[in-house]
Short mmCIF file of C-alpha atoms in Angstrom, two decimals:
data_model
loop_
_atom_site.label_atom_id
_atom_site.label_comp_id
_atom_site.label_asym_id
_atom_site.label_seq_id
_atom_site.Cartn_x
_atom_site.Cartn_y
_atom_site.Cartn_z
CA UNK A 896 -17.28 6.03 24.71
CA UNK A 897 -14.96 4.39 22.20
CA UNK A 898 -11.70 3.19 23.67
CA UNK A 899 -8.44 4.46 22.21
CA UNK A 900 -6.06 2.09 20.42
CA UNK A 901 -3.54 2.00 23.33
CA UNK A 902 -6.40 1.19 25.73
CA UNK A 903 -7.64 -1.61 23.47
CA UNK A 904 -4.11 -2.98 23.11
CA UNK A 905 -3.64 -2.93 26.88
CA UNK A 906 -6.93 -4.80 27.38
CA UNK A 907 -6.03 -7.28 24.67
CA UNK A 908 -2.64 -8.00 26.25
CA UNK A 909 -4.47 -8.69 29.52
CA UNK A 910 -6.53 -11.32 27.70
CA UNK A 911 -9.66 -9.39 26.72
CA UNK A 912 -10.99 -11.07 23.53
CA UNK A 913 -13.51 -8.30 22.91
CA UNK A 914 -10.66 -5.78 22.73
CA UNK A 915 -8.99 -7.96 20.11
CA UNK A 916 -12.19 -8.15 18.07
CA UNK A 917 -12.46 -4.36 18.21
CA UNK A 918 -8.84 -3.97 17.05
CA UNK A 919 -9.56 -6.33 14.15
CA UNK A 920 -12.62 -4.36 13.23
CA UNK A 921 -10.73 -1.05 13.29
CA UNK A 922 -7.71 -2.21 11.31
CA UNK A 923 -8.85 -4.96 8.96
CA UNK A 924 -9.85 -2.59 6.17
CA UNK A 925 -6.52 -0.82 6.31
CA UNK A 926 -4.60 -4.10 6.08
CA UNK A 927 -6.88 -5.44 3.37
CA UNK A 928 -6.46 -2.33 1.19
CA UNK A 929 -2.70 -2.35 1.64
CA UNK A 930 -2.44 -6.07 0.86
CA UNK A 931 -4.74 -5.76 -2.12
CA UNK A 932 -2.59 -3.00 -3.53
CA UNK A 933 0.55 -4.93 -2.98
CA UNK A 934 -0.65 -8.35 -4.14
CA UNK A 935 -3.36 -7.30 -6.58
CA UNK A 936 -6.04 -9.87 -5.82
CA UNK A 937 -8.71 -10.59 -3.25
CA UNK A 938 -7.65 -14.11 -2.27
CA UNK A 939 -4.11 -13.14 -1.28
CA UNK A 940 -5.26 -9.92 0.41
CA UNK A 941 -7.76 -11.92 2.44
CA UNK A 942 -5.05 -14.37 3.43
CA UNK A 943 -2.78 -11.51 4.54
CA UNK A 944 -5.56 -10.06 6.72
CA UNK A 945 -6.24 -13.38 8.41
CA UNK A 946 -2.62 -14.34 8.90
CA UNK A 947 -1.68 -10.87 10.17
CA UNK A 948 -4.29 -10.97 12.94
CA UNK A 949 -3.53 -14.58 13.77
CA UNK A 950 0.14 -13.59 14.19
CA UNK A 951 -0.80 -10.57 16.30
CA UNK A 952 -2.91 -12.85 18.47
CA UNK A 953 0.01 -15.20 18.95
CA UNK A 954 2.44 -12.36 19.63
CA UNK A 955 0.29 -10.49 22.11
CA UNK A 956 2.99 -10.64 24.78
CA UNK A 957 5.27 -8.64 22.45
CA UNK A 958 2.72 -5.83 22.38
CA UNK A 959 3.75 -4.77 25.88
CA UNK A 960 6.88 -3.25 24.33
CA UNK A 961 5.24 -1.80 21.23
CA UNK A 962 4.72 1.97 20.99
CA UNK A 963 2.54 2.06 17.90
CA UNK A 964 0.14 -0.80 17.28
CA UNK A 965 -0.52 0.35 13.72
CA UNK A 966 3.17 0.18 12.79
CA UNK A 967 3.50 -3.22 14.47
CA UNK A 968 0.50 -4.49 12.52
CA UNK A 969 1.62 -3.11 9.15
CA UNK A 970 5.09 -4.56 9.72
CA UNK A 971 3.62 -8.03 10.25
CA UNK A 972 1.33 -7.62 7.23
CA UNK A 973 4.09 -6.40 4.91
CA UNK A 974 6.48 -9.18 5.96
CA UNK A 975 3.82 -11.77 5.31
CA UNK A 976 2.79 -10.11 2.02
CA UNK A 977 6.41 -10.17 0.81
CA UNK A 978 6.67 -13.88 1.68
CA UNK A 979 3.41 -14.55 -0.10
CA UNK A 980 4.47 -12.59 -3.16
CA UNK A 981 7.68 -14.60 -3.40
CA UNK A 982 5.72 -17.82 -3.03
CA UNK A 983 3.10 -16.81 -5.58
CA UNK A 984 5.43 -15.22 -8.13
CA UNK A 985 4.78 -16.82 -11.48
CA UNK A 986 1.82 -18.81 -10.21
CA UNK A 987 -0.97 -16.29 -10.52
CA UNK A 988 -1.80 -13.23 -12.54
CA UNK A 989 -2.03 -9.99 -10.58
CA UNK A 990 -5.50 -9.07 -11.78
CA UNK A 991 -8.54 -8.96 -9.50
CA UNK A 992 -9.84 -12.45 -8.90
CA UNK A 993 -13.48 -11.68 -8.22
CA UNK A 994 -14.55 -15.13 -9.37
CA UNK A 995 -13.13 -16.45 -6.09
CA UNK A 996 -15.40 -14.28 -3.95
CA UNK A 997 -18.55 -15.71 -2.39
CA UNK A 998 -21.67 -15.10 -4.50
CA UNK A 999 -23.15 -12.36 -2.34
CA UNK A 1000 -19.87 -10.49 -2.23
CA UNK A 1001 -19.62 -10.55 -6.02
CA UNK A 1002 -23.09 -9.08 -6.14
CA UNK A 1003 -22.08 -6.27 -3.79
CA UNK A 1004 -19.04 -5.42 -5.89
CA UNK A 1005 -21.27 -5.13 -8.95
CA UNK A 1006 -23.38 -2.55 -7.07
CA UNK A 1007 -20.60 0.01 -6.81
CA UNK A 1008 -21.90 3.33 -8.09
CA UNK A 1009 -19.94 4.19 -11.21
CA UNK A 1010 -20.73 4.37 -14.89
CA UNK A 1011 -19.56 1.43 -16.99
CA UNK A 1012 -16.97 3.57 -18.77
CA UNK A 1013 -15.61 4.94 -15.46
CA UNK A 1014 -15.38 1.42 -14.10
CA UNK A 1015 -13.64 0.23 -17.24
CA UNK A 1016 -11.13 3.09 -17.14
CA UNK A 1017 -10.48 2.61 -13.40
CA UNK A 1018 -9.95 -1.11 -13.87
CA UNK A 1019 -7.62 -0.54 -16.82
CA UNK A 1020 -5.60 2.00 -14.85
CA UNK A 1021 -5.37 -0.33 -11.84
CA UNK A 1022 -4.26 -3.19 -14.10
CA UNK A 1023 -1.58 -1.02 -15.68
CA UNK A 1024 -0.32 0.17 -12.29
CA UNK A 1025 -0.39 -3.36 -10.88
CA UNK A 1026 1.53 -4.67 -13.88
CA UNK A 1027 4.07 -1.88 -13.45
CA UNK A 1028 4.34 -2.49 -9.69
CA UNK A 1029 4.70 -6.21 -10.36
CA UNK A 1030 7.98 -5.55 -12.16
CA UNK A 1031 9.57 -3.92 -9.10
CA UNK A 1032 11.47 -5.84 -6.42
CA UNK A 1033 9.27 -6.40 -3.31
CA UNK A 1034 10.82 -3.71 -1.06
CA UNK A 1035 10.65 -1.00 -3.76
CA UNK A 1036 7.14 -2.04 -4.67
CA UNK A 1037 5.92 -1.99 -1.10
CA UNK A 1038 7.59 1.36 -0.47
CA UNK A 1039 5.80 2.85 -3.50
CA UNK A 1040 2.47 1.33 -2.45
CA UNK A 1041 2.80 2.50 1.15
CA UNK A 1042 3.89 6.03 0.25
CA UNK A 1043 2.24 6.92 -3.06
CA UNK A 1044 -0.92 4.84 -2.86
CA UNK A 1045 -1.63 4.48 0.85
CA UNK A 1046 -0.17 7.80 1.97
CA UNK A 1047 2.26 6.64 4.68
CA UNK A 1048 5.08 9.06 5.52
CA UNK A 1049 8.71 8.14 4.96
CA UNK A 1050 9.36 8.01 8.70
CA UNK A 1051 6.44 5.60 9.18
CA UNK A 1052 7.74 3.38 6.38
CA UNK A 1053 11.24 3.46 7.90
CA UNK A 1054 9.72 2.28 11.17
CA UNK A 1055 7.72 -0.45 9.44
CA UNK A 1056 10.81 -1.78 7.63
CA UNK A 1057 13.10 -1.01 10.55
CA UNK A 1058 15.54 0.79 8.26
CA UNK A 1059 16.95 4.35 7.89
CA UNK A 1060 14.78 6.98 6.22
CA UNK A 1061 17.50 7.41 3.61
CA UNK A 1062 16.85 3.82 2.47
CA UNK A 1063 13.14 4.58 2.15
CA UNK A 1064 13.87 7.74 0.16
CA UNK A 1065 16.21 5.88 -2.14
CA UNK A 1066 13.81 2.93 -2.66
CA UNK A 1067 10.96 5.33 -3.34
CA UNK A 1068 12.94 7.32 -5.85
CA UNK A 1069 14.12 4.20 -7.72
CA UNK A 1070 10.58 2.77 -7.69
CA UNK A 1071 9.08 5.98 -9.06
CA UNK A 1072 11.69 6.25 -11.80
CA UNK A 1073 10.96 2.67 -12.87
CA UNK A 1074 7.20 3.20 -12.70
CA UNK A 1075 7.56 6.36 -14.76
CA UNK A 1076 9.37 4.38 -17.45
CA UNK A 1077 6.80 1.59 -17.45
CA UNK A 1078 3.81 3.93 -17.43
CA UNK A 1079 5.22 6.30 -20.07
CA UNK A 1080 2.59 5.38 -22.67
CA UNK A 1081 -0.12 6.41 -20.19
CA UNK A 1082 1.81 9.59 -19.32
CA UNK A 1083 2.07 10.54 -23.00
CA UNK A 1084 -1.67 10.10 -23.41
CA UNK A 1085 -2.21 12.34 -20.41
CA UNK A 1086 0.02 15.05 -21.88
CA UNK A 1087 -2.00 15.08 -25.11
CA UNK A 1088 -5.28 15.83 -23.31
CA UNK B 984 30.47 24.40 -9.04
CA UNK B 985 27.12 23.83 -10.73
CA UNK B 986 25.62 20.34 -10.39
CA UNK B 987 24.91 18.11 -13.37
CA UNK B 988 21.49 16.74 -14.36
CA UNK B 989 21.90 13.26 -12.75
CA UNK B 990 22.58 14.93 -9.39
CA UNK B 991 19.36 16.93 -9.68
CA UNK B 992 17.42 13.89 -10.88
CA UNK B 993 18.54 11.99 -7.78
CA UNK B 994 16.73 14.59 -5.68
CA UNK B 995 13.60 15.06 -7.78
CA UNK B 996 11.54 12.60 -5.80
CA UNK B 997 12.28 14.39 -2.52
CA UNK B 998 11.69 17.70 -4.30
CA UNK B 999 8.20 16.57 -5.35
CA UNK B 1000 7.40 15.49 -1.80
CA UNK B 1001 8.55 18.82 -0.41
CA UNK B 1002 11.03 17.21 1.95
CA UNK B 1003 14.12 18.98 0.76
CA UNK B 1004 16.56 21.58 2.00
CA UNK B 1005 15.32 25.06 0.87
CA UNK B 1006 18.66 25.92 -0.70
CA UNK B 1007 18.69 22.76 -2.79
CA UNK B 1008 15.03 23.35 -3.62
CA UNK B 1009 15.85 26.82 -5.03
CA UNK B 1010 18.77 25.34 -6.94
CA UNK B 1011 16.56 22.65 -8.47
CA UNK B 1012 13.93 25.19 -9.45
CA UNK B 1013 16.54 27.39 -11.12
CA UNK B 1014 17.83 24.33 -12.98
CA UNK B 1015 14.33 23.31 -14.05
CA UNK B 1016 13.91 26.78 -15.55
CA UNK B 1017 16.87 26.14 -17.82
CA UNK B 1018 16.84 22.41 -18.49
CA UNK B 1019 14.04 21.03 -20.66
CA UNK B 1020 14.97 17.38 -20.04
CA UNK B 1021 14.83 17.73 -16.27
CA UNK B 1022 11.56 19.64 -16.56
CA UNK B 1023 10.03 16.77 -18.56
CA UNK B 1024 11.47 14.35 -16.01
CA UNK B 1025 9.90 16.14 -13.04
CA UNK B 1026 6.57 16.53 -14.85
CA UNK B 1027 6.33 12.85 -15.75
CA UNK B 1028 7.50 11.83 -12.29
CA UNK B 1029 4.75 14.00 -10.79
CA UNK B 1030 2.20 12.43 -13.16
CA UNK B 1031 3.39 8.95 -12.15
CA UNK B 1032 2.70 9.70 -8.50
CA UNK B 1033 -0.68 11.20 -9.42
CA UNK B 1034 -1.58 8.11 -11.47
CA UNK B 1035 -0.77 5.86 -8.50
CA UNK B 1036 -3.02 7.97 -6.27
CA UNK B 1037 -5.82 8.08 -8.85
CA UNK B 1038 -5.62 4.35 -9.32
CA UNK B 1039 -6.46 3.69 -5.69
CA UNK B 1040 -9.58 1.53 -5.76
CA UNK B 1041 -12.68 2.53 -3.86
CA UNK B 1042 -12.79 1.39 -0.27
CA UNK B 1043 -14.75 -1.72 0.43
CA UNK B 1044 -18.50 -1.32 0.67
CA UNK B 1045 -19.69 -1.58 4.30
CA UNK B 1046 -21.68 -4.73 3.57
CA UNK B 1047 -18.63 -6.42 2.10
CA UNK B 1048 -16.53 -5.35 5.08
CA UNK B 1049 -19.11 -6.92 7.39
CA UNK B 1050 -19.02 -10.14 5.44
CA UNK B 1051 -15.24 -10.23 5.49
CA UNK B 1052 -15.26 -9.75 9.25
CA UNK B 1053 -17.70 -12.65 9.52
CA UNK B 1054 -15.54 -14.85 7.32
CA UNK B 1055 -12.47 -13.93 9.34
CA UNK B 1056 -14.13 -14.69 12.66
CA UNK B 1057 -15.38 -18.01 11.32
CA UNK B 1058 -11.85 -18.99 10.28
CA UNK B 1059 -10.51 -17.97 13.69
CA UNK B 1060 -13.09 -20.13 15.33
CA UNK B 1061 -11.91 -23.01 13.15
CA UNK B 1062 -8.26 -22.25 13.93
CA UNK B 1063 -8.48 -21.56 17.65
CA UNK B 1064 -11.65 -23.46 18.38
CA UNK B 1065 -13.22 -20.42 20.07
#
């Protein structure tokens, strides 16, 4: 039977490497998706995944006092992603950098089942949203990504950022208002349909 | 005293998420019935959130996930020597 997350964490803290591997396997996709949304490219998202789990590995003693592994993990990932964003700002475009993926992986991405026009539209929409998100300060941007894209609740985000829920609500509202302004051309097009 | 538009706008995000006091919710809805600007605001705000959700890329294909796990493990081995 599959072990629960608290059981795996307990085993990992006791030094069980297999438990750590299982935790990585269960959470890496979640962290990758979040990082990709926040940073907009594969290379940085990959780096966030690796660094997050390396940091968790190093901080395993701290896990004894952690109630929710997922929140602990996302907090580490978001902190690192914010640092990375600040470091990268101005050095790289936010578009998908598939050219950096290994050959086989590029091939797999090309096998996604979607018509060319759907793929084009999806890519254009993602680019527009990424460009809009890119204009927001990191905390507002991450709040919008966590809540509106990834579906985290405000209380979870407050726990991740270690701040009051009112701050999350305010950041989310400001972020949405700014996004609305930036995406207005797209919104107008939608209204005309 | 009746609130002004900016005070309603401040609460529109919470209103959309459903996390708002029922009394204030009723007040906002009554205001939206009368104020065209705020109605446009709430509609476009709702569309913005929808666009963000629609824009979510597909999850990684299983084969890619497997390869990423392999790459990650390889880098750990290099880093920790295990």
